[in-house]
Amino acid sequence: MSDDALLRVTDLHKRFGDEEVLKGVSFEMAPQDVQVLIGPSGSGKSTLLRCVNRLTDYEQGEIVLDGTPTSEMDENDLRRQVGMVFQDFNLFAHRTAKGNVTLGLRQVLGLSKEEADSRAMAQLEQVGLADQADSYPAELSGGQQQRVGIARALAMDPKLLLFDEPTSALDPELIGEVLGVMRDLADEGMTMLCVTHEMGFARQAATDIMFLDGGTIVEHGPPDKLFEDPERERTGQFLERLTSLHGDDG
Ligand SMILES: Nc1ncnc2c1ncn2[C@@H]1O[C@H](COP(=O)(O)OP(=O)(O)OP(=O)(O)O)[C@@H](O)[C@H]1O
Ligand SMILES: [Mg+2]
């Protein structure tokens, strides 16, 4: 364990009723790490992300963000420092792209309208959507909506961004534009914990890939190691299958 970890998850346990979904998950991320989390459906990937920003509680374990246990942090403060990008975008339909980005800036950060507008425009520009600032979600493609979702998360100037299958709801031809934004963020040094099955992205952008299976991280390492020489046969098989399904768009 190093002291400079941005995120440290230690022995995390989470159950739903009789089912223990997370059975002692531990890992850490250094600043600027891009951690890709993979695992079978139902293995607890979303649950793990939701524990990190406390959208869900857990029975046991500790999560430390930049030196502070998240259990001691104010929920608003934690969600400001840990942004989340959802599979289904989660945009407000009755607000424009800009309105979606300014909402948290006004309500959580308490910025003035002028400050919020100006920061929102800068973030929309960063994801290539400055010209769509006044469009409503229904007027945007899925890829554009997801880029608004990313701009909204970025606008809060988070220390860590969580992505939960950000491209799974998109038509194949729209996946690339979202992965492109994610790659740019990775290049700029954003610390990112990403549940994604896009193996092209994982190979190119990930510092590490973690394989969650049966409630624990069964394998964890740099992409080259996991793809070329996994410790476990099952990891290799799983990666091979993902690559054949999602390998080319990254
Ligand atoms: N709110 C909930 N109440 C009860 N059970 C839940 C709840 N959320 C998740 N679960 C269960 O916990 C397990 C893990 O779910 P989770 O959504 O974290 O998996 P996942 O790895 O993200 O799966 P997928 O790849 O399908 O998104 C599943 O068995 C799921 O049914
Ligand atoms: Mg999930």
Short mmCIF file of C-alpha atoms and ligand atoms in Angstrom, two decimals:
data_model
loop_
_atom_site.label_atom_id
_atom_site.label_comp_id
_atom_site.label_asym_id
_atom_site.label_seq_id
_atom_site.Cartn_x
_atom_site.Cartn_y
_atom_site.Cartn_z
CA MET A 1 0.00 0.00 0.00
CA SER A 2 1.33 3.38 -0.95
CA ASP A 3 0.47 6.68 0.69
CA ASP A 4 0.00 8.51 -2.57
CA ALA A 5 -3.00 6.43 -3.69
CA LEU A 6 -5.87 8.55 -4.96
CA LEU A 7 -8.31 5.75 -4.26
CA ARG A 8 -7.83 2.84 -1.93
CA VAL A 9 -10.51 0.18 -1.50
CA THR A 10 -9.80 -2.32 1.25
CA ASP A 11 -11.67 -5.55 1.96
CA LEU A 12 -15.01 -4.29 0.67
CA HIS A 13 -18.01 -6.51 1.40
CA LYS A 14 -21.50 -5.85 0.08
CA ARG A 15 -24.57 -8.04 0.25
CA PHE A 16 -28.11 -7.82 -1.10
CA GLY A 17 -30.24 -10.00 1.17
CA ASP A 18 -28.69 -13.44 1.23
CA GLU A 19 -26.41 -12.77 -1.69
CA GLU A 20 -22.94 -11.51 -0.91
CA VAL A 21 -22.00 -9.69 -4.11
CA LEU A 22 -18.63 -8.29 -3.06
CA LYS A 23 -16.63 -10.65 -0.86
CA GLY A 24 -13.59 -8.67 0.08
CA VAL A 25 -12.54 -6.45 -2.81
CA SER A 26 -9.27 -4.57 -2.45
CA PHE A 27 -7.39 -2.41 -4.94
CA GLU A 28 -5.84 0.97 -5.23
CA MET A 29 -5.41 3.60 -7.90
CA ALA A 30 -2.65 6.15 -8.21
CA PRO A 31 -3.42 9.62 -9.57
CA GLN A 32 -3.86 9.51 -13.36
CA ASP A 33 -4.48 5.76 -13.41
CA VAL A 34 -7.04 4.46 -15.86
CA GLN A 35 -8.43 1.34 -14.27
CA VAL A 36 -10.67 -0.85 -16.40
CA LEU A 37 -13.01 -3.18 -14.50
CA ILE A 38 -14.39 -6.22 -16.31
CA GLY A 39 -16.37 -9.22 -15.17
CA PRO A 40 -19.40 -11.31 -16.01
CA SER A 41 -22.90 -9.87 -15.79
CA GLY A 42 -24.02 -9.78 -12.18
CA SER A 43 -20.49 -9.97 -10.80
CA GLY A 44 -20.91 -6.66 -8.97
CA LYS A 45 -19.13 -4.14 -11.21
CA SER A 46 -21.87 -1.50 -10.93
CA THR A 47 -22.23 -2.25 -7.24
CA LEU A 48 -18.53 -1.63 -6.72
CA LEU A 49 -18.69 1.74 -8.49
CA ARG A 50 -21.77 2.68 -6.50
CA CYS A 51 -19.98 1.87 -3.26
CA VAL A 52 -17.14 4.19 -4.27
CA ASN A 53 -19.38 7.26 -4.52
CA ARG A 54 -21.77 5.96 -1.84
CA LEU A 55 -24.81 5.61 -4.06
CA THR A 56 -25.04 2.37 -2.12
CA ASP A 57 -23.80 1.43 1.34
CA TYR A 58 -21.75 -1.62 2.30
CA GLU A 59 -21.30 -3.81 5.33
CA GLN A 60 -17.57 -3.96 5.68
CA GLY A 61 -14.42 -2.45 4.29
CA GLU A 62 -12.89 0.94 3.81
CA ILE A 63 -12.75 3.32 0.86
CA VAL A 64 -10.25 6.15 1.06
CA LEU A 65 -10.23 9.00 -1.44
CA ASP A 66 -7.11 11.10 -1.52
CA GLY A 67 -6.32 10.33 2.11
CA THR A 68 -9.83 10.73 3.52
CA PRO A 69 -12.16 7.81 4.29
CA THR A 70 -15.26 8.42 2.20
CA SER A 71 -17.39 7.38 5.19
CA GLU A 72 -16.25 10.60 6.86
CA MET A 73 -17.02 12.80 3.89
CA ASP A 74 -20.14 14.81 3.32
CA GLU A 75 -22.14 13.08 0.57
CA ASN A 76 -22.32 16.16 -1.64
CA ASP A 77 -18.62 16.72 -1.29
CA LEU A 78 -17.89 13.09 -2.16
CA ARG A 79 -20.11 13.21 -5.27
CA ARG A 80 -18.44 16.43 -6.33
CA GLN A 81 -15.02 14.81 -6.05
CA VAL A 82 -16.10 11.54 -7.66
CA GLY A 83 -17.98 12.08 -10.92
CA MET A 84 -20.05 9.35 -12.51
CA VAL A 85 -20.99 8.65 -16.11
CA PHE A 86 -23.91 6.26 -16.55
CA GLN A 87 -24.80 3.75 -19.23
CA ASP A 88 -28.14 5.45 -19.93
CA PHE A 89 -26.75 9.02 -19.70
CA ASN A 90 -29.16 10.13 -16.92
CA LEU A 91 -29.72 13.56 -18.47
CA PHE A 92 -32.67 15.74 -17.56
CA ALA A 93 -34.94 15.72 -20.61
CA HIS A 94 -36.38 19.17 -19.98
CA ARG A 95 -32.98 20.85 -19.72
CA THR A 96 -30.67 21.75 -22.59
CA ALA A 97 -27.17 20.32 -22.87
CA LYS A 98 -25.85 23.43 -21.19
CA GLY A 99 -28.63 23.31 -18.59
CA ASN A 100 -27.65 19.76 -17.69
CA VAL A 101 -24.05 20.81 -17.17
CA THR A 102 -24.83 23.96 -15.18
CA LEU A 103 -27.25 22.27 -12.76
CA GLY A 104 -24.63 20.88 -10.38
CA LEU A 105 -22.47 23.97 -10.76
CA ARG A 106 -25.34 26.14 -9.57
CA GLN A 107 -26.86 23.82 -6.95
CA VAL A 108 -23.83 22.03 -5.54
CA LEU A 109 -21.02 24.52 -6.10
CA GLY A 110 -23.24 27.58 -5.81
CA LEU A 111 -21.73 29.35 -8.82
CA SER A 112 -23.43 32.38 -10.28
CA LYS A 113 -25.33 31.92 -13.53
CA GLU A 114 -22.55 33.65 -15.48
CA GLU A 115 -19.80 31.52 -13.92
CA ALA A 116 -21.79 28.32 -14.39
CA ASP A 117 -22.59 29.16 -18.02
CA SER A 118 -19.03 29.93 -18.81
CA ARG A 119 -17.70 26.76 -17.20
CA ALA A 120 -20.40 24.67 -18.89
CA MET A 121 -19.50 26.09 -22.29
CA ALA A 122 -15.83 25.29 -21.73
CA GLN A 123 -16.71 21.69 -20.81
CA LEU A 124 -19.05 21.27 -23.77
CA GLU A 125 -16.28 22.58 -25.97
CA GLN A 126 -13.92 19.99 -24.53
CA VAL A 127 -16.25 17.18 -25.58
CA GLY A 128 -16.86 18.76 -28.99
CA LEU A 129 -20.41 19.95 -28.32
CA ALA A 130 -20.19 23.72 -27.98
CA ASP A 131 -22.49 24.10 -30.98
CA GLN A 132 -25.18 21.93 -29.35
CA ALA A 133 -25.30 23.77 -26.03
CA ASP A 134 -28.92 24.81 -26.51
CA SER A 135 -30.18 21.44 -27.74
CA TYR A 136 -32.35 19.22 -25.60
CA PRO A 137 -31.35 15.57 -25.05
CA ALA A 138 -34.08 14.36 -27.43
CA GLU A 139 -32.46 16.44 -30.17
CA LEU A 140 -29.07 14.80 -29.65
CA SER A 141 -27.72 11.43 -30.72
CA GLY A 142 -26.86 8.90 -28.01
CA GLY A 143 -23.18 9.63 -28.49
CA GLN A 144 -23.79 13.35 -28.09
CA GLN A 145 -25.95 12.76 -25.01
CA GLN A 146 -23.21 10.70 -23.44
CA ARG A 147 -20.68 13.42 -24.20
CA VAL A 148 -22.98 15.85 -22.35
CA GLY A 149 -22.97 13.35 -19.48
CA ILE A 150 -19.18 13.42 -19.46
CA ALA A 151 -19.11 17.24 -19.66
CA ARG A 152 -21.49 17.40 -16.71
CA ALA A 153 -19.22 15.15 -14.63
CA LEU A 154 -16.08 17.05 -15.66
CA ALA A 155 -17.59 20.42 -14.86
CA MET A 156 -17.43 19.66 -11.15
CA ASP A 157 -13.65 19.28 -11.46
CA PRO A 158 -13.65 15.80 -9.91
CA LYS A 159 -10.60 13.96 -8.61
CA LEU A 160 -11.90 10.69 -9.99
CA LEU A 161 -14.36 9.79 -12.73
CA LEU A 162 -16.38 6.57 -12.66
CA PHE A 163 -17.76 5.18 -15.91
CA ASP A 164 -20.38 2.43 -15.83
CA GLU A 165 -20.54 0.91 -19.32
CA PRO A 166 -20.68 4.35 -20.95
CA THR A 167 -21.00 2.99 -24.49
CA SER A 168 -23.24 -0.06 -23.96
CA ALA A 169 -26.44 1.78 -24.85
CA LEU A 170 -25.00 3.25 -28.05
CA ASP A 171 -25.33 2.15 -31.65
CA PRO A 172 -21.97 0.82 -32.83
CA GLU A 173 -21.27 3.82 -35.04
CA LEU A 174 -21.57 6.19 -32.06
CA ILE A 175 -19.27 4.31 -29.69
CA GLY A 176 -16.07 5.71 -31.16
CA GLU A 177 -16.85 9.36 -30.42
CA VAL A 178 -17.41 8.61 -26.73
CA LEU A 179 -14.31 6.43 -26.47
CA GLY A 180 -12.40 9.24 -28.20
CA VAL A 181 -13.41 11.68 -25.46
CA MET A 182 -12.45 9.11 -22.82
CA ARG A 183 -9.06 8.58 -24.43
CA ASP A 184 -8.46 12.34 -24.50
CA LEU A 185 -9.30 12.52 -20.80
CA ALA A 186 -6.92 9.67 -20.07
CA ASP A 187 -4.19 11.44 -22.04
CA GLU A 188 -4.80 14.61 -20.06
CA GLY A 189 -4.23 12.72 -16.82
CA MET A 190 -7.78 12.27 -15.51
CA THR A 191 -8.01 9.42 -13.01
CA MET A 192 -10.67 7.05 -14.29
CA LEU A 193 -12.29 3.84 -13.07
CA CYS A 194 -14.16 2.39 -16.04
CA VAL A 195 -16.48 -0.55 -16.35
CA THR A 196 -16.31 -1.20 -20.07
CA HIS A 197 -16.17 -4.11 -22.44
CA GLU A 198 -14.43 -2.08 -25.12
CA MET A 199 -11.19 -3.97 -25.26
CA GLY A 200 -9.61 -1.69 -27.88
CA PHE A 201 -9.96 1.16 -25.39
CA ALA A 202 -8.72 -1.03 -22.54
CA ARG A 203 -5.61 -2.09 -24.42
CA GLN A 204 -4.78 1.44 -25.48
CA ALA A 205 -5.75 3.54 -22.51
CA ALA A 206 -5.82 1.37 -19.39
CA THR A 207 -2.99 1.38 -16.90
CA ASP A 208 -4.56 -1.70 -15.35
CA ILE A 209 -7.36 -4.13 -15.93
CA MET A 210 -9.14 -5.84 -13.03
CA PHE A 211 -11.23 -8.96 -13.49
CA LEU A 212 -14.05 -9.23 -10.94
CA ASP A 213 -15.49 -12.69 -10.62
CA GLY A 214 -17.26 -14.53 -7.82
CA GLY A 215 -17.16 -11.48 -5.58
CA THR A 216 -13.43 -10.83 -5.66
CA ILE A 217 -10.79 -9.40 -7.97
CA VAL A 218 -9.37 -12.64 -9.36
CA GLU A 219 -6.80 -11.01 -11.61
CA HIS A 220 -5.34 -7.55 -11.89
CA GLY A 221 -2.55 -6.22 -14.08
CA PRO A 222 -1.44 -4.12 -17.03
CA PRO A 223 -3.33 -4.82 -20.27
CA ASP A 224 -0.36 -6.42 -22.04
CA LYS A 225 0.10 -8.88 -19.21
CA LEU A 226 -3.57 -9.80 -19.00
CA PHE A 227 -4.01 -10.14 -22.73
CA GLU A 228 -0.74 -11.93 -23.50
CA ASP A 229 -0.01 -13.93 -20.40
CA PRO A 230 -2.89 -14.11 -17.90
CA GLU A 231 -2.32 -16.02 -14.66
CA ARG A 232 -5.67 -17.75 -14.97
CA GLU A 233 -7.12 -19.56 -17.91
CA ARG A 234 -10.53 -18.08 -17.19
CA THR A 235 -9.18 -14.52 -17.50
CA GLY A 236 -7.73 -15.34 -20.91
CA GLN A 237 -10.98 -16.90 -22.06
CA PHE A 238 -13.03 -13.98 -20.83
CA LEU A 239 -10.78 -11.41 -22.52
CA GLU A 240 -10.79 -13.40 -25.73
CA ARG A 241 -14.56 -13.46 -25.78
CA LEU A 242 -14.81 -9.72 -25.07
CA THR A 243 -12.26 -8.97 -27.76
CA SER A 244 -14.19 -10.95 -30.33
CA LEU A 245 -17.37 -9.08 -29.37
CA HIS A 246 -16.02 -5.57 -28.72
CA GLY A 247 -12.45 -5.50 -29.88
CA ASP A 248 -12.41 -3.25 -32.90
CA ASP A 249 -13.97 0.06 -32.00
CA GLY A 250 -11.44 1.27 -29.49
N1 LIG B 1 -30.53 -2.81 -5.56
C1 LIG B 1 -30.34 -4.15 -5.61
N2 LIG B 1 -31.11 -4.98 -4.88
C2 LIG B 1 -30.93 -6.31 -4.89
N3 LIG B 1 -29.97 -6.91 -5.60
C3 LIG B 1 -29.17 -6.15 -6.35
C4 LIG B 1 -29.31 -4.73 -6.41
N4 LIG B 1 -28.37 -4.23 -7.22
C5 LIG B 1 -27.67 -5.29 -7.68
N5 LIG B 1 -28.14 -6.44 -7.15
C6 LIG B 1 -27.60 -7.79 -7.42
O1 LIG B 1 -26.21 -7.76 -7.18
C7 LIG B 1 -25.51 -8.51 -8.15
C8 LIG B 1 -24.50 -7.62 -8.83
O2 LIG B 1 -25.15 -6.65 -9.59
P1 LIG B 1 -24.37 -5.55 -10.41
O3 LIG B 1 -25.41 -4.73 -11.08
O4 LIG B 1 -23.41 -4.85 -9.54
O5 LIG B 1 -23.57 -6.44 -11.45
P2 LIG B 1 -22.79 -6.02 -12.76
O6 LIG B 1 -21.47 -6.71 -12.72
O7 LIG B 1 -22.77 -4.52 -12.87
O8 LIG B 1 -23.66 -6.65 -13.93
P3 LIG B 1 -23.93 -6.15 -15.44
O9 LIG B 1 -22.71 -6.53 -16.22
O10 LIG B 1 -25.11 -6.92 -15.87
O11 LIG B 1 -24.15 -4.67 -15.40
C9 LIG B 1 -26.57 -9.08 -9.07
O12 LIG B 1 -26.87 -10.39 -8.64
C10 LIG B 1 -27.74 -8.17 -8.87
O13 LIG B 1 -28.94 -8.87 -9.08
MG MG B 2 -23.51 -3.18 -14.25
#
